[in-house]
Amino acid sequence: MTQARQLNAGQTAVAACRSDFPALDQDVNGHHLVYLDSAASAQQPSAVIDAMTRYESHDHANVHRGVHTLSHRATDAYEGARETLRGFINAASTREIVFTSGTTESINLVAQSFCRPNLGPGDKVLITHLEHHANIVPWQLVCEQTGAELLVAPINDKGEIVLDALYALMNDEVRLLAIAHVSNALGTINPIKDIIAEAHAQDIPVLVDGAQGVPHMQVDVSDLDCDFYAFSGHKMFGPTGTGVLYGKEALLDAMPPYKGGGDMILEVSFSGTTFNELPYKFEAGTPNISGVIGLGAAARYLEKIGMQQIESWECELSEYMTQRLSGIEDIRLIGTAAHKAGVQSFLLGDIHPHDLGTILDHQGVAIRTGHHCAMPVMEYFGVPGTARASLALYNNFDDIDRLVEALEKAKEIFA
Amino acid sequence: MTQARQLNAGQTAVAACRSDFPALDQDVNGHHLVYLDSAASAQQPSAVIDAMTRYESHDHANVHRGVHTLSHRATDAYEGARETLRGFINAASTREIVFTSGTTESINLVAQSFCRPNLGPGDKVLITHLEHHANIVPWQLVCEQTGAELLVAPINDKGEIVLDALYALMNDEVRLLAIAHVSNALGTINPIKDIIAEAHAQDIPVLVDGAQGVPHMQVDVSDLDCDFYAFSGHKMFGPTGTGVLYGKEALLDAMPPYKGGGDMILEVSFSGTTFNELPYKFEAGTPNISGVIGLGAAARYLEKIGMQQIESWECELSEYMTQRLSGIEDIRLIGTAAHKAGVQSFLLGDIHPHDLGTILDHQGVAIRTGHHCAMPVMEYFGVPGTARASLALYNNFDDIDRLVEALEKAKEIFA
Amino acid sequence: MIVSDLHTDDLRDLYRDLILDHARNPRHFGKLARTTHSAEGINPLCGDKLKLYLDVDSDEIIKEAAFEGSGCAISVASASLLTDTVIGLSSIDAMAFFDAVTSQLAGDERGNGKRVDLGKLRALAGVRDYPTRVKCATLAWHALKSALRQDTAPASTE
Amino acid sequence: MIVSDLHTDDLRDLYRDLILDHARNPRHFGKLARTTHSAEGINPLCGDKLKLYLDVDSDEIIKEAAFEGSGCAISVASASLLTDTVIGLSSIDAMAFFDAVTSQLAGDERGNGKRVDLGKLRALAGVRDYPTRVKCATLAWHALKSALRQDTAPASTE
Ligand SMILES: Cc1ncc(COP(=O)(O)O)c(C=O)c1O
Ligand SMILES: Cc1ncc(COP(=O)(O)O)c(C=O)c1O
């Protein structure tokens, strides 16, 4: 089946990238590793690991305030990564690229700095039923802090947002719409460009949780016209502890700082403090310099391969995965949206996902099991959790065959 | 001079560690690098860099929720680092070790979660005049948010806190004392154990900004009896983007979460969310896994050498530095406390620190110049900034000789 | 720490027939007519969640035990085996089983309390080789401990 | 990016006598009797801070210029040279010097506007080899641009 497949040149090139990822070249429990957990965290190519090691071994110093050579090199590399990330998502200016520790911090920053000062009773924050906890709990917290109300747009049984219902919730009391680009639990790719246009027609700013977007498709924040776009380094083949908050300059400019400390100020005195310009106002303290350099290397790595090639390769794989999984008796696929990324949640007979996870791990196949930080989705589908296989550019058809074999084995054990 | 010095065995052993730091083995501007900027950010030993590379190349996956082997390895390594850090500062329990992105975030967490819900007009937060901006601005922000008042204990012209004045400011309106263990601009080691006892006698909880403490001396939070202790990985030879907030369990338990997201919850539903137990309640989202593993390796590295050996070696170096610098004509030492760490701020004639920095860099000597994120200190001494040489375990007497030579050269140029 | 290389057939050691039987047909599943002690067990890392009910009489004898909840085969089987085991025991003897089971799963066969004969509970031994799953197997037992202690100390599943 | 290997004597190229002279004895240091345009320049990365004052007449001629503030030798000398240069120029000609100086420091000798003779300002050329110091040398010039633009556009030192 694998052999017969016709790949175009771009797809073949992407498939060849697997060897760039040292972690994939190992045996686990006596079997060559099949890593199908990239939606939780992706592996890093040598280009990323080496960029950080090189930095740490030769160029490290604190950034921004040093006149000495290492500090200058560190600052250049750090700010160079900012320009790389700006280009990667096509932001208008590096002033719109705030480095954070991840999607979670990016969203909390918006909740606390953009929303908290402007929310009160009667105001609404709008999210959807398919969000990751990172795009739920910060809004619950800020609503509790301010007396605002959290509105939740429903999903249907394919795992798609019910657009009419979402649009019906939009009115002039809604202060922000926060919505995933791609659902991590269901794989649904939301039509965010249309949704953003609809929200803007009602003057509602939009935050996009792009954690599962950037690793898999070309993201152009200028074209989307989103107000904020949040994502994590570790899901796009960069290091943990890094992330980005993109925000439109005018909005970021008007927001108070999120944290206080060094680098985010121009002047500190006990009679008052003047904050620094963008993006530094939001980067208090010594940043994750090596991490950001690794993140820049990850973005360059992806740009070299080409996001369109990656998308096209993953689309092939994803279709194959759906087809193979659908062929398994007693499987229940959860998340069957028309427009889907390479993420598939499922249940197999009455085998608890946790047991499935162990049995697959035993065969060298790494999947995630549980609620995937999306408990409301689990509750909607009436399941305590699911097993989830998620793809990235380095997966291939064999990986999917191995997954299916391993699932068949699980059925035997639980027969 | 260097040759004649009598070192004890422990000091000789510390001096030998220099070769563990790859970044120190390079030429800068044609001269072998002399790195005297560790107070801004320290270099990392191979043990730290390798631990992270190994993790990223073989063991990476998301932590805490995976049943597969890599996730298990990652969780073990991450939680193992927590236990290492617990031991490193002698906390009672790993529940008291919250991983953050650095000192700045640790302090902001306390300002927002411990103070903000409990502060109002009439309440006071007490700091001192020698604090780093990271231990000033978060308190300014929370005072502004709540109507509380920020009190500042004075320093004297040696750069020491005036203890009587500090104690006179302590009363039952003070909700927190936040104070540096060691001043990064002046090198002053504050008598925090006494200060903490005095504050506790008035029921005032104490946060210690330990950014410049942990890298240079044995810190025992149980012995100090501090309520919170904040520090950064990158100042203790670990990676950027990591840090710790130690907090007494009873206090952390009573605090609301700082950020919302994955991992910090037990259950999320739209009708309400249950937060996770300590320390996870304060670790929303995917943490800096590789960074924390590097931080753990840094703590183990320091433990292997022995903090007392390090302290004793740095004490020798520091005395030598003060002596040699004092011998330079026209030098003005800023920060001359009786009890001092290996940090020396100074001005040379009318040469602006920034120019000094460039001239020294030209000779391969890396120092920091400017306000060192301690503008109130600069203002107190009536200077726009200083040049600052700061020592770490890997420095030696030659480094100090090179510093002094380079300063003599600067005087020539500006003669 | 690298999980030791296991062959697929070793899975049979984890999923023994007795475990699968108890997982599929849990004994004492449901509520009790009279509950004197109860506790919830949550494994935040994997989402297993169960509630244990006990009917303890004035002589400190567990007259009845039952549980509800959802979880993987290991946690459900362990809870089912627990109820089977503790009914009729004094609370002290039940705690001796707690010690024995948790010691067995920690790979410490000595136990740290009164010696008991594990009997059927030996079927849980295979879990030892699966560190990620040990918490599943001990969940119900921690709930037992919390339930028995609930009059004196605050409940805890740690 | 590795700063190229420079020998100590190259420092003389950065700290030329003219620079040191202007740094020690800045010309036009202080306030003006009449200020029509002014702007502050702050280099957040190193703390240099200065205020530039201009007296521009109705014909757009800079009659007087002065500055205050503190900074390193490079930024003070640059500000001093700036005031020396722009007094008597039209604001358009002054902006041509802005273009020429910033181009010179960016290592782009062509300039991007009207050609001007840099004269003494060539003494700033040595800064080019010290990327961390270029902002010091351009600080006053950005303040000049902000000051001249202040009636029309918001001030900016970027
Ligand atoms: C005394 C002190 N406190 C706080 C900080 C802030 O640390 P970080 O930038 O790592 O958050 C520093 C470091 O600059 C410091 O020296
Ligand atoms: C859709 C989505 N949003 C947010 C997050 C949170 O990202 P992080 O844990 O990197 O902050 C994730 C990752 O788990 C995700 O998949």
GROMACS .gro file of C-alpha atoms and ligand atoms in nm, chain A residues 62 262 284-287, chain B residues 39-40 101-105 107 132 134-135 180 182-184 209-212 232-235 242 372-373 388, ligand 1:
model
   49
   62ASN     CA    1   2.255   3.860   2.879
  262GLY     CA    2   1.409   4.457   3.403
  284ALA     CA    3   1.012   4.162   3.165
  285GLY     CA    4   1.329   4.003   3.292
  286THR     CA    5   1.594   3.799   3.123
  287PRO     CA    6   1.420   3.620   2.838
  454ALA     CA    7   2.592   3.873   3.760
  455ALA     CA    8   2.407   3.952   3.436
  516SER     CA    9   1.075   3.136   3.373
  517GLY     CA   10   1.302   3.326   3.611
  518THR     CA   11   1.330   3.548   3.916
  519THR     CA   12   1.118   3.813   3.749
  520GLU     CA   13   0.829   3.577   3.695
  522ILE     CA   14   0.830   3.777   4.197
  547HIS     CA   15   1.677   4.524   4.120
  549ALA     CA   16   1.249   4.296   3.916
  550ASN     CA   17   1.194   4.352   4.287
  595ALA     CA   18   1.737   4.105   4.785
  597VAL     CA   19   2.258   4.001   4.744
  598SER     CA   20   2.251   4.331   4.554
  599ASN     CA   21   2.341   4.285   4.188
  624ASP     CA   22   1.506   3.792   4.576
  625GLY     CA   23   1.778   3.532   4.561
  626ALA     CA   24   1.890   3.584   4.201
  627GLN     CA   25   2.241   3.676   4.318
  647SER     CA   26   1.688   3.230   3.812
  648GLY     CA   27   1.851   2.939   3.634
  649HIS     CA   28   2.074   3.146   3.408
  650LYS     CA   29   2.256   3.310   3.700
  657THR     CA   30   1.412   2.885   3.393
  787HIS     CA   31   2.223   4.724   3.604
  788CYS     CA   32   1.843   4.739   3.635
  803ARG     CA   33   3.055   4.645   3.695
 1147LIG     C1   34   1.909   4.085   4.227
 1147LIG     C2   35   1.836   4.046   4.104
 1147LIG     N1   36   1.703   4.029   4.107
 1147LIG     C3   37   1.632   3.993   4.000
 1147LIG     C4   38   1.693   3.974   3.878
 1147LIG     C5   39   1.608   3.937   3.762
 1147LIG     O1   40   1.638   3.809   3.715
 1147LIG     P1   41   1.581   3.759   3.577
 1147LIG     O2   42   1.615   3.862   3.475
 1147LIG     O3   43   1.656   3.631   3.555
 1147LIG     O4   44   1.435   3.739   3.591
 1147LIG     C6   45   1.831   3.990   3.869
 1147LIG     C7   46   1.902   3.970   3.742
 1147LIG     O5   47   1.923   4.055   3.664
 1147LIG     C8   48   1.904   4.028   3.984
 1147LIG     O6   49   2.035   4.045   3.977
   0.00000   0.00000   0.00000
